Coordinates of C-alpha atoms in Angstrom, one line a residue:
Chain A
X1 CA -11.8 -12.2 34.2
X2 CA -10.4 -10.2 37.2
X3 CA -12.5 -11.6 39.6
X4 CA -12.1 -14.9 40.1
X5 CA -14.9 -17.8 41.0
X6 CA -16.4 -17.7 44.0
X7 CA -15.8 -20.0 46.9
X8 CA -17.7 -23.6 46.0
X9 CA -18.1 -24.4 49.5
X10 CA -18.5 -28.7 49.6
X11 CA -16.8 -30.1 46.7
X12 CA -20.0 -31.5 46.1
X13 CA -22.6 -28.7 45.9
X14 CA -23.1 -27.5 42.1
X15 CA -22.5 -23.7 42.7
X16 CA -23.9 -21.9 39.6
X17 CA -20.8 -19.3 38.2
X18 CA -21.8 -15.9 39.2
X19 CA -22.7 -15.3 35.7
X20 CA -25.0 -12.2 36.9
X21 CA -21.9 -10.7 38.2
X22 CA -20.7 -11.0 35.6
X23 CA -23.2 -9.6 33.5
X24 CA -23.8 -6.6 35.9
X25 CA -20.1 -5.6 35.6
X26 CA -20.1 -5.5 31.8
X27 CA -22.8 -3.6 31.7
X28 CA -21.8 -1.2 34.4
X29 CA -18.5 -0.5 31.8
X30 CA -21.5 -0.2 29.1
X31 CA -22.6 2.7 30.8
X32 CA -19.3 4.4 31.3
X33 CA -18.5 3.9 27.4
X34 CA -21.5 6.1 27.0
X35 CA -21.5 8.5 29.3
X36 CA -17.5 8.7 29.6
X37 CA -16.3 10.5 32.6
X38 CA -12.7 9.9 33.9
X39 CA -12.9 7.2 36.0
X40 CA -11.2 4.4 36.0
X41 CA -13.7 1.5 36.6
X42 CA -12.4 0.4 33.0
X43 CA -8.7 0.3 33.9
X44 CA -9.4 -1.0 37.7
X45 CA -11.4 -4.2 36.9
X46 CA -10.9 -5.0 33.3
X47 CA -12.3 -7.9 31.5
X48 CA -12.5 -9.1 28.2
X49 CA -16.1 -9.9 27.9
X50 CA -17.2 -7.3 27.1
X51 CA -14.9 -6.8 23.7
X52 CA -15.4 -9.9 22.5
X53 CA -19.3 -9.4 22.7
X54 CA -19.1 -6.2 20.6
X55 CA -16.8 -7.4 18.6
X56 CA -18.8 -10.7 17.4
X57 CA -21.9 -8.3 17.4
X58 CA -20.0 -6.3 14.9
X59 CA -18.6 -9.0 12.5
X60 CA -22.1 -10.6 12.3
X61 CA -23.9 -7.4 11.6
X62 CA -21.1 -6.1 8.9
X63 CA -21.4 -9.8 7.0
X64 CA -23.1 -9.9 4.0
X65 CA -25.9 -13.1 3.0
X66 CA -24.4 -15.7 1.3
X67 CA -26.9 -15.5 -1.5
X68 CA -24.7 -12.9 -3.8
X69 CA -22.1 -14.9 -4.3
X70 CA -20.3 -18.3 -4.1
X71 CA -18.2 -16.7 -1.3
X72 CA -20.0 -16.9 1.7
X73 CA -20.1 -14.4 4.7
X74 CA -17.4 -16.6 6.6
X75 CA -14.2 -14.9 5.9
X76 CA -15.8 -11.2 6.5
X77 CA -16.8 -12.2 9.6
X78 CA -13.1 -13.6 10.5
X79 CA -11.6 -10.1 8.8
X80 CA -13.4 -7.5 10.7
X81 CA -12.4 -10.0 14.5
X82 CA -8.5 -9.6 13.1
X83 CA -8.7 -6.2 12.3
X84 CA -10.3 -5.7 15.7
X85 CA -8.2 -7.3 17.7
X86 CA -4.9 -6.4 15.7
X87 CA -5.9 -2.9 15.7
X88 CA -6.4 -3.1 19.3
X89 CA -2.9 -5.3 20.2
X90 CA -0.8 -2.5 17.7
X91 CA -2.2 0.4 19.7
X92 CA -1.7 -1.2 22.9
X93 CA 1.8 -1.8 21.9
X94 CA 2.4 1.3 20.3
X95 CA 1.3 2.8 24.2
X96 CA 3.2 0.8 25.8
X97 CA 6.6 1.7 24.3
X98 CA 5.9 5.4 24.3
X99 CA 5.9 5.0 27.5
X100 CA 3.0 4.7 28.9
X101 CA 2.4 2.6 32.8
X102 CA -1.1 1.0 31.1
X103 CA -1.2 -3.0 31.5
X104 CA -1.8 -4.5 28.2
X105 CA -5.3 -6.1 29.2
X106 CA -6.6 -3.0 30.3
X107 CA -5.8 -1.2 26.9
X108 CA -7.2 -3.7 25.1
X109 CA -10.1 -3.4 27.1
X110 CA -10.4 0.2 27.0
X111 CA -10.4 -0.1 23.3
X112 CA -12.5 -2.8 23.2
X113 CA -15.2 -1.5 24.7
X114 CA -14.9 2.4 23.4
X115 CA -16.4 0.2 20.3
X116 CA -19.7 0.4 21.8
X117 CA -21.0 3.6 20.2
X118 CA -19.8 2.8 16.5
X119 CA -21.6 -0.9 17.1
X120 CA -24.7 1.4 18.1
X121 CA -24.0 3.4 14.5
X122 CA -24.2 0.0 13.0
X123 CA -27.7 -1.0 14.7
X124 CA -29.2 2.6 13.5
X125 CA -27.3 2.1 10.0
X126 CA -29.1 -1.3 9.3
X127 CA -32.5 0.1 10.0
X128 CA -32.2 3.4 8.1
X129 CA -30.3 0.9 5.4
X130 CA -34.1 -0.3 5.2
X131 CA -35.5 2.9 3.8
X132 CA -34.9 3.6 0.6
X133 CA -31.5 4.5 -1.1
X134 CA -30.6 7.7 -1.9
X135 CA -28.0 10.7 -0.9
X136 CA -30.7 11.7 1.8
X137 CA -30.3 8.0 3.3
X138 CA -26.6 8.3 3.2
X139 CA -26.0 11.3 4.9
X140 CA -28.1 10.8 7.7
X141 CA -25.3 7.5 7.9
X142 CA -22.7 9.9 7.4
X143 CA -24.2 12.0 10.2
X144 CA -24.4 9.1 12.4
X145 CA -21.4 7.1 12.0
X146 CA -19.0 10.7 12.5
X147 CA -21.2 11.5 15.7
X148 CA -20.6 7.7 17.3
X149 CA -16.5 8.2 15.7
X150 CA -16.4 11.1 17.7
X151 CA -18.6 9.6 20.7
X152 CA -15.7 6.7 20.7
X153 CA -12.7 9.0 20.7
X154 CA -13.4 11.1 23.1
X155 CA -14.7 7.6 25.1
X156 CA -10.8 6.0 24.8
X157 CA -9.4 9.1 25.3
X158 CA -11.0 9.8 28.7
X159 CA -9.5 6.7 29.8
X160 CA -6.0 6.3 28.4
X161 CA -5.0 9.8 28.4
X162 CA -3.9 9.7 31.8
X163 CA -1.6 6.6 31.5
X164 CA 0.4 8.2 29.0
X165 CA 3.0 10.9 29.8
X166 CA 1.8 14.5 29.8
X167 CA 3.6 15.6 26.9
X168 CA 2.8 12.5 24.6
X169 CA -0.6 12.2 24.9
X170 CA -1.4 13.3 21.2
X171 CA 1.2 10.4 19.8
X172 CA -0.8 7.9 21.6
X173 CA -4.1 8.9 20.9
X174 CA -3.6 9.2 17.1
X175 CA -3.3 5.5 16.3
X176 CA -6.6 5.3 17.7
X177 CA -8.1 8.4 16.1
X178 CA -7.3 5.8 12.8
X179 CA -8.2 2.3 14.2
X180 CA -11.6 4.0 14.8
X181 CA -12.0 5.9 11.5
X182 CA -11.3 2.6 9.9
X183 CA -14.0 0.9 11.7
X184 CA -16.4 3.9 11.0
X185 CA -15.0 3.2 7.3
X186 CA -16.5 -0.2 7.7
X187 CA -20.0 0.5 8.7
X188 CA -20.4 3.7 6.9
X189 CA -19.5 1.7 3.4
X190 CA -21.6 -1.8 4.4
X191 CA -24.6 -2.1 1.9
X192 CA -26.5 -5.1 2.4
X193 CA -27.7 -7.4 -0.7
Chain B
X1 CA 18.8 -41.1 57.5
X2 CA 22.1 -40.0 56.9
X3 CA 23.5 -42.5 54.6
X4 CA 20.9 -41.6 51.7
X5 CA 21.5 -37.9 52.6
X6 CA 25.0 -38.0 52.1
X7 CA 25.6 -39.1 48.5
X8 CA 21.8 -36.9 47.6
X9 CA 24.0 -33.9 49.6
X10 CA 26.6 -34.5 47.8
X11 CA 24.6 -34.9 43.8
X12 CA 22.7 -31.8 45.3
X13 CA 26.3 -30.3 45.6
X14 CA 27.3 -31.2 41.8
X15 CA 24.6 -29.9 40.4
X16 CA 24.7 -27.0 42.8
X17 CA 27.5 -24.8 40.5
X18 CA 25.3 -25.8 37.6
X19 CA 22.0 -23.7 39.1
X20 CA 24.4 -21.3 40.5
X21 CA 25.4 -20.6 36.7
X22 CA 22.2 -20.6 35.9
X23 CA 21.5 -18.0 38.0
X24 CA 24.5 -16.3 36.6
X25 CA 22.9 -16.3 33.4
X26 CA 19.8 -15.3 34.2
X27 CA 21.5 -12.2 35.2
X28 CA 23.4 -11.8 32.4
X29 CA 20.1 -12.0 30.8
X30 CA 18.8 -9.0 32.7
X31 CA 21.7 -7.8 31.2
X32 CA 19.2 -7.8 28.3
X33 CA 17.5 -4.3 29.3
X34 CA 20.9 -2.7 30.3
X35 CA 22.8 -3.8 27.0
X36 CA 20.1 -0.9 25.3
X37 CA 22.7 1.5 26.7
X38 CA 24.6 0.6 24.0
X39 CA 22.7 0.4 21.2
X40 CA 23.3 3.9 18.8
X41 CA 21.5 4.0 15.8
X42 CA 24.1 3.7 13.8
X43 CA 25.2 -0.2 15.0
X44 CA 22.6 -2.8 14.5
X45 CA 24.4 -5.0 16.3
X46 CA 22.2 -4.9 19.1
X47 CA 20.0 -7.8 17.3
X48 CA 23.6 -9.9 17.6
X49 CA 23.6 -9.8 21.2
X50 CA 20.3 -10.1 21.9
X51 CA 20.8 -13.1 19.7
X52 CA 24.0 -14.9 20.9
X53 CA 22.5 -14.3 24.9
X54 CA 19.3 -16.5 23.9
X55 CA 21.8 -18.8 22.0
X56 CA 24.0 -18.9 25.4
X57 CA 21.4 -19.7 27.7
X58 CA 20.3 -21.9 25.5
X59 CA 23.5 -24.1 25.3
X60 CA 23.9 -23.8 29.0
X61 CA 20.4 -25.2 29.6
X62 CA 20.8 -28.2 27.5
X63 CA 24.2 -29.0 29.1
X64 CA 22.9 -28.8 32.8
X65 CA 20.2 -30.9 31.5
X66 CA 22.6 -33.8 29.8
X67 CA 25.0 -33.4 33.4
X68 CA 22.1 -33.7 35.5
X69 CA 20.7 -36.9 33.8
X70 CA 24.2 -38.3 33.6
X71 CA 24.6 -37.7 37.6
X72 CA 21.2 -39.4 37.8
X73 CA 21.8 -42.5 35.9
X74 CA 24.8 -43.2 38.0
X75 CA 22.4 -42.8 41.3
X76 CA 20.2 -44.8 40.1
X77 CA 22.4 -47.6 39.0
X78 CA 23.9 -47.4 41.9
X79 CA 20.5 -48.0 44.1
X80 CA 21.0 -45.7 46.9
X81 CA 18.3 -43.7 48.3
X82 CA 16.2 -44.8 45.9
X83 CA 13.0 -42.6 47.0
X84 CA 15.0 -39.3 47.9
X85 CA 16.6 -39.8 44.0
X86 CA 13.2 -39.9 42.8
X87 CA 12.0 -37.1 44.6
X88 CA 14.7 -34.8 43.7
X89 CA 14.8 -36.0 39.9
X90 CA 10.7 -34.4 39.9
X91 CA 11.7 -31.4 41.5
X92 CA 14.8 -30.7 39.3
X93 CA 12.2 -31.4 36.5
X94 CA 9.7 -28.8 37.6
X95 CA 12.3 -26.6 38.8
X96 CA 13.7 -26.7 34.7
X97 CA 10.6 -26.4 33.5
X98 CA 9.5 -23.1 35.5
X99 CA 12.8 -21.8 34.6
X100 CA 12.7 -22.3 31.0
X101 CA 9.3 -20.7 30.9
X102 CA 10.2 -18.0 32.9
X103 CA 13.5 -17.2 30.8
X104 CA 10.8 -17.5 27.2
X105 CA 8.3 -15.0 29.0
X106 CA 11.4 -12.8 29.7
X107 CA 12.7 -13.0 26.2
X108 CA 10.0 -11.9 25.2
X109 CA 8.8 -9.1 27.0
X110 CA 12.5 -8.1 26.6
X111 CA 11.8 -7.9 22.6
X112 CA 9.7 -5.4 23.2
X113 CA 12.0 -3.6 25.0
X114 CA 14.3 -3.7 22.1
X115 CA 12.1 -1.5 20.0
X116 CA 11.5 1.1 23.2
X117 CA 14.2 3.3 22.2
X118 CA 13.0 3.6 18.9
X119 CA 9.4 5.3 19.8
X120 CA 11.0 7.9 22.0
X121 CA 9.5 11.0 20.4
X122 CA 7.8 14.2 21.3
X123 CA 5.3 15.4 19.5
X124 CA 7.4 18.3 18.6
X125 CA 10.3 16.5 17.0
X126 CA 7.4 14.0 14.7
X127 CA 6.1 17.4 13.8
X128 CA 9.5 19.0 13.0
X129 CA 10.5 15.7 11.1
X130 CA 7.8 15.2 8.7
X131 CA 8.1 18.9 7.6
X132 CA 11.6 18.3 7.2
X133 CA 10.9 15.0 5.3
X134 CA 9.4 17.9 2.1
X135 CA 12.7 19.7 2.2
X136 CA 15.3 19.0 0.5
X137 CA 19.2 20.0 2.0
X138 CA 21.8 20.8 -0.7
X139 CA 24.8 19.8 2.0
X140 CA 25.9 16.4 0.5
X141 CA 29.5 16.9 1.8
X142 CA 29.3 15.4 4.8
X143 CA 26.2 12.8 6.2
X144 CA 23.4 14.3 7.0
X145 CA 21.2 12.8 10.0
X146 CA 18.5 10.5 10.2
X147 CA 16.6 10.2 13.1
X148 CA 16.3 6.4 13.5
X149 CA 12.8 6.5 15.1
X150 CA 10.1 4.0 13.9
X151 CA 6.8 5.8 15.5
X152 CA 6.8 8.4 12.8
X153 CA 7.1 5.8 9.7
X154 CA 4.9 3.1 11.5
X155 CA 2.1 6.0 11.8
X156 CA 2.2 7.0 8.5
X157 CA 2.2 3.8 6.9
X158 CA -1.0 3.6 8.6
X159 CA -2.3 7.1 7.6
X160 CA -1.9 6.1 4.1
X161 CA -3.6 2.7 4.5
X162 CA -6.5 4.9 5.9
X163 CA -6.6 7.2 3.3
X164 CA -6.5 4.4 0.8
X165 CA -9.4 3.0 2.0
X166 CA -11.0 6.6 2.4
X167 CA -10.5 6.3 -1.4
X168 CA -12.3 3.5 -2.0
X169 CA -15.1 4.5 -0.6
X170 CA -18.3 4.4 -3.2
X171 CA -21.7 4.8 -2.4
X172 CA -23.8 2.6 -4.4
X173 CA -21.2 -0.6 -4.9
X174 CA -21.1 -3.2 -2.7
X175 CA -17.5 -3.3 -1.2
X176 CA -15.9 -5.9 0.4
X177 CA -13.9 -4.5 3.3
X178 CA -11.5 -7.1 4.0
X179 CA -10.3 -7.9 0.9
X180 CA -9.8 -4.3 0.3
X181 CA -8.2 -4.0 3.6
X182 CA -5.9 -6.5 3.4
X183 CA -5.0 -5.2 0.0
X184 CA -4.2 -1.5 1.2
X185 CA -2.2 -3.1 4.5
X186 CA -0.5 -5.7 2.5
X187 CA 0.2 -2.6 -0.3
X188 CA 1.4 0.0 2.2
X189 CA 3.5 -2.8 4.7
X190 CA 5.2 -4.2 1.8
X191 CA 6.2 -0.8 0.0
X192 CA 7.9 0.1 3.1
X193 CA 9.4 -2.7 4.3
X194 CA 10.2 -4.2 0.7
X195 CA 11.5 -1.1 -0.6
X196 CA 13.4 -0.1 2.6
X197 CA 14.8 -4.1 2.2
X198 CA 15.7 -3.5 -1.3
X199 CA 17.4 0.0 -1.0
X200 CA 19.3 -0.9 1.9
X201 CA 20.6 -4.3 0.0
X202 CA 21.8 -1.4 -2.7
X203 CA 23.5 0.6 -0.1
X204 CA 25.6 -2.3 1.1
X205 CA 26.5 -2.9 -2.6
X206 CA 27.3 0.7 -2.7
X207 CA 29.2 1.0 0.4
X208 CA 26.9 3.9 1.1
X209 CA 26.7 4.5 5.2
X210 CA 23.2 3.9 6.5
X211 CA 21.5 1.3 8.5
X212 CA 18.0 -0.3 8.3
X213 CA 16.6 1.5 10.6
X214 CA 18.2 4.6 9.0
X215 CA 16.5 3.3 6.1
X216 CA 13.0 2.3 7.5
X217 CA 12.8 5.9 9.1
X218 CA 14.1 7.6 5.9
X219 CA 11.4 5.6 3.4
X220 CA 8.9 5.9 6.1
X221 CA 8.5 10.0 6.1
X222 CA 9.3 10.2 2.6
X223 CA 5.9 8.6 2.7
X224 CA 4.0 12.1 4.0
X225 CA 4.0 13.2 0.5
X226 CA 2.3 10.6 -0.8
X227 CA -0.2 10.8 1.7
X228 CA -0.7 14.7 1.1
X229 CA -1.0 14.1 -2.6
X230 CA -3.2 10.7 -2.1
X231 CA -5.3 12.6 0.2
X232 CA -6.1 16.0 -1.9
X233 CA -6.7 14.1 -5.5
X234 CA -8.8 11.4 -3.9
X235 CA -11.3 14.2 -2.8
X236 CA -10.6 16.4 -6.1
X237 CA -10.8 14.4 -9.0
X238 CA -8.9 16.3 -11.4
X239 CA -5.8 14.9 -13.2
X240 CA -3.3 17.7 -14.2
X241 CA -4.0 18.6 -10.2
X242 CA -2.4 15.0 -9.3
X243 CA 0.1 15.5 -11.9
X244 CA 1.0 18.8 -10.5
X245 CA 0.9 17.1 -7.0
X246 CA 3.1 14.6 -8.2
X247 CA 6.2 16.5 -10.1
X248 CA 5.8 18.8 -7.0
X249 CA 5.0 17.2 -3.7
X250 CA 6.4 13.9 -4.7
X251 CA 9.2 15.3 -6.3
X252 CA 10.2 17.4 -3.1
X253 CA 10.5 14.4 -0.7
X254 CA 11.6 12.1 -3.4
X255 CA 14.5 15.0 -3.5
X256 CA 14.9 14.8 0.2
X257 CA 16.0 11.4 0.5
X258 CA 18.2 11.5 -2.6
X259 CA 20.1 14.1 -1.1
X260 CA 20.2 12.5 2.0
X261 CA 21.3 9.4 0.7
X262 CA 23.9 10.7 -1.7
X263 CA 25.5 12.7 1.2
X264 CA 26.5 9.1 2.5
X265 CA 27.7 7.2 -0.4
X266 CA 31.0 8.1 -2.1
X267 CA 31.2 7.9 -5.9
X268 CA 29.2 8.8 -9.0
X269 CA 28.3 5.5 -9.6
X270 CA 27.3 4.1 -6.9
X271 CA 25.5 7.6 -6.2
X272 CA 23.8 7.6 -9.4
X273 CA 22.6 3.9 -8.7
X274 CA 21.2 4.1 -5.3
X275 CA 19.1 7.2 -5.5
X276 CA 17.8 6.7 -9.2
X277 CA 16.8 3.6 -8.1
X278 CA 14.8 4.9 -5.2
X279 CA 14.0 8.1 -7.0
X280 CA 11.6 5.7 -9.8
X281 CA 10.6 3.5 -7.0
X282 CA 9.3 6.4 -4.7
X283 CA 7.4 8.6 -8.1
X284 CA 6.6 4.8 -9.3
X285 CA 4.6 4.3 -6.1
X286 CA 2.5 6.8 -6.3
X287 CA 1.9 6.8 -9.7
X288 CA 0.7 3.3 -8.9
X289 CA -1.8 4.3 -5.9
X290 CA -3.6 7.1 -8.4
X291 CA -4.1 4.8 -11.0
X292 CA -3.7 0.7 -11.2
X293 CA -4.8 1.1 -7.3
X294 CA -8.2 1.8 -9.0
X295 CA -7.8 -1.3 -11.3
X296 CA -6.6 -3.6 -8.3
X297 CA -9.8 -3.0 -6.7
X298 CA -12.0 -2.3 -9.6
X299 CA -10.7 -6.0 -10.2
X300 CA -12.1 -7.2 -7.0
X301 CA -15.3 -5.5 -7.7
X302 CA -15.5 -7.1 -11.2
X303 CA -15.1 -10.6 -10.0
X304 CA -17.8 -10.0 -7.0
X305 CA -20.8 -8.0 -9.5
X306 CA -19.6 -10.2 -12.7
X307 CA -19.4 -8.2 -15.9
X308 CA -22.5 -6.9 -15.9
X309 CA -21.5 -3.2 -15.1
X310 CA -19.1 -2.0 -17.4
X311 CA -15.6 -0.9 -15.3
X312 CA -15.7 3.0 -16.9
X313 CA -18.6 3.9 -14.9
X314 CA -16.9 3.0 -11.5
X315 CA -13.7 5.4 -12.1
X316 CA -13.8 7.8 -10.4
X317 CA -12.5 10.2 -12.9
X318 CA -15.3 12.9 -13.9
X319 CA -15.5 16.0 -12.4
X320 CA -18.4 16.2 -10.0
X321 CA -21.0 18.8 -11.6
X322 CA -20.5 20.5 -8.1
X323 CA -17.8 22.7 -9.9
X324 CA -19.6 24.1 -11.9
X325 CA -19.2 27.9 -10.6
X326 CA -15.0 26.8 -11.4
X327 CA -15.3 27.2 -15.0
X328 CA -13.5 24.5 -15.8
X329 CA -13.1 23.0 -19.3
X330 CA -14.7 20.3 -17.9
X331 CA -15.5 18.0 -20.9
X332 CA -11.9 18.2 -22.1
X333 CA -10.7 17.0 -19.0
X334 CA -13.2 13.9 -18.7
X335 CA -12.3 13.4 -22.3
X336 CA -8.4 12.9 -21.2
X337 CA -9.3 11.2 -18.1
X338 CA -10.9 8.4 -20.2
X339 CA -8.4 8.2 -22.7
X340 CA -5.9 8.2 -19.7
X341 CA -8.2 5.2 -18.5
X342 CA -8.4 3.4 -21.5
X343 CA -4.5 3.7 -22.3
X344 CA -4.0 2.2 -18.7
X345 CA -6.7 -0.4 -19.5
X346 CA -5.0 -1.8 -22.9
X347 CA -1.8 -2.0 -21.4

């Protein structure tokens, strides 16, 4: 976290962790995810919280019942946290030697928590997923899942754009127009048993 | 307290030249960033010295380490300022320890600076470059250059792990994602690095003039083809389009590297052997993404549904009625996609 604990005062005193700050900070970067202007509250006080909470969210919402087959949910749930995180450590990388003056953490937390809208496409998949099947049911997916692509692009690219040099800007932001379309691959394509 | 001052001055003063080196060396391995200066893409030896400074320090560590214990097991036996000994041995340790994990932390962050030279691009030149990459040069007199960049390759070896996945995508069977994803990565990743490996293994055999990362860069945007052709036939289903595709677009960049290739190898042999040998590869490949692609994952599928849906209904090989206003003799070609399917299927 970038903040760290609070003073404990008397080693004996049981200070609770400030886990409302906490709280209150990740969702302050909720709200500039979906309502991205450039600021750079993302860049300035990054965390990882707030990542790892989408990306759990995710994995548990693209797993599958173990009732269709013998091979449980388990190792979904640990492929969609590598591809996550290994998406987001290549792009980082891939920034960082074009050039750009980013910290590591903050990309990954940029990237981490541009994931919001497509975990939002998810929620809205899984309930119109309860309708019935049909083309009608998966283009209003399709519409959704391209919107919240978009919604995510244009989120990550408010913030990093301006780390990278002028003139390189579209070689860094094209390994994360495909990290994203691969996610949105993900939800559009889940069908639940 | 002089008297235990004096010998601990003067083991402080032994061991003083040794931390001095050290210093010396950490220099040398700052040395690390400005020995890039050096590196030209057509010497790999830049790995060597990256290689023999890690093995240097290294060395020099574990001798200051065996001379400073040596110096104090003589103190020690000698029972002389016991408590100052004792004192300075825990400090020398700490003071090792930092060091070593400073110099790993370095090292590292330093490999990463060893690839910074290689994602120096501009837009402009990755655009120039991969419309180069689908023409080929008829000057084979004299070597032709490769750009030895790795942005260009890495980002198309991910383009076409995208669109692979963009071709798998059905509406009504349940996919498994990772599996299929770590299929199409583990497909893409190890045609280009295994391939690349393989070719440049040849080359050395054939005394032909290119390095790996001539190689990787060269493999890697002969690559854009296969995504043009991958991309257009897995959104039109129609099979003398992807043959078309294939003689022409894969042909064309398949043509490119040949030439380049044979401009830097001497000798009709050794010509003939390298680039027929990446010539079938390259065609090979893509053959293999239009068609046992399909299987590979239509085997997945079978052994997560069971047999119960017969495989022919899952290729994706009739034309959609939406063409119909095309006029297209579309019952012969269904009737040689399926007999296209089934031959690939008994073999």
């Amino acid at each position: 976290m970038a903040e760290a604990v609070e003073s404990p005062g008397d080693p004996g005193t049981a200070t609770p962790r400030p886990l409302m700050r906490d709280l209150k900070a990740v969702g302050k970067k909720f709200m500039h995810v979906l309502y991205p202007r450039k600021s750079n509250t993302l860049l300035r006080d990054w965390d990882l919280w707030g990542p790892l909470i989408l990306c759990v969210t995710l994995a548990l919402m693209l797993q599958r019942g173990s009732v269709d087959s013998e091979k449980d949910g388990g190792p979904q749930f640990a492929e969609v946290f590598v591809i996550v995180w290994f998406g987001a450590v290549t792009i980082t990388l891939n920034s960082k030697l074009l050039g750009g003056n980013i910290s590591f953490f903050q990309s990954l937390c940029v990237l981490g928590y541009c994931i919001l809208p497509l975990t939002v496409a998810m929620l809205v998949c899984r309930l119109v997923l309860l309708a019935e099947p049909g083309p009608i049911n998966f283009m209003v997916r399709l519409f959704v899942v391209i919107v919240m692509f978009a919604w995510s692009i244009v989120a990550s690219t408010a913030f990093l754009a301006d780390s990278q040099p002028p003139n390189r800007k579209a070689l860094a932001v094209y390994p994360v127009f495909l990290f994203y379309f691969v996610i949105s691959w993900m939800i559009l394509t889940f069908t639940p048993q | 307290m002089a008297t235990p001052a004096a010998p601990a001055g003067g083991a402080r003063n032994g061991a003083g030249p040794e931390w001095g080196g050290f210093e010396e060396n950490i220099q040398g391995g700052g040395s690390a960033v400005i020995d890039m200066e050096n590196m030209d893409d057509t010497s790999g030896s830049s790995f060597e010295d990256m290689g023999e400074l890690h093995q240097r320090l290294r060395e020099e560590e574990v001798d200051a380490d065996a001379a400073a214990a040596e110096e104090e097991d003589g103190e020690f036996l000698g029972m002389k300022g016991f408590k100052g000994q004792l004192s300075r041995q825990v400090a020398d340790q700490m003071w090792q320890a930092g060091k070593r994990q400073a110099s790993r932390a370095f090292s590292l962050y330093a490999n990463i600076d060893i690839l910074r030279p290689y994602f120096d691009v501009e837009p402009a030149q990755v655009r120039s470059r991969l419309l180069e990459s689908m023409i080929p040069i008829k000057m084979v007199n004299f070597p032709q250059k490769i750009a030895g960049e790795l942005y260009g390759p890495l980002m198309l070896v991910f383009t076409l792990v995208a669109i692979l996945l963009h071709g798998m995508k059905t509406s009504d069977t349940i996919i498994r994602e990772g599996t299929l994803m770590g299929t199409a990565i583990g497909t893409c990743f190890g045609y280009w690095l295994g391939v690349s490996s393989f070719i440049y293994f040849l080359a050395y055999l054939c005394n032909a003039q290119i390095t790996m990362l001539q190689m990787l860069a060269l493999l890697g945007y002969g690559l854009f083809g296969h995504c043009i052709v991958l991309f257009i036939t897995y959104n039109i289903h129609l099979h003398a389009l992807f043959y078309l595709f294939w003689l022409l677009v894969g042909g064309l960049s398949t043509l490119r590297m040949v030439a380049v290739l044979v401009s830097r190898t001497v000798g009709p042999t050794q010509r003939l052997l390298l680039c027929g040998t990446l010539a079938t590869l390259h065609m090979l490949f893509l053959l293999y993404l239009h068609f046992a692609y399909h299987k590979v994952v239509e085997g997945i599928l079978d052994t997560l549904e069971g047999p119960n849906i017969p495989p022919m209904q899952r290729v994706p090989r009739d034309i959609p009625a939406v063409f119909p206003a095309a006029r297209l003799p579309t019952a012969a070609l269904n009737a040689t996609a399926k007999a296209v399917a089934v031959t690939l299927q008994s073999h």
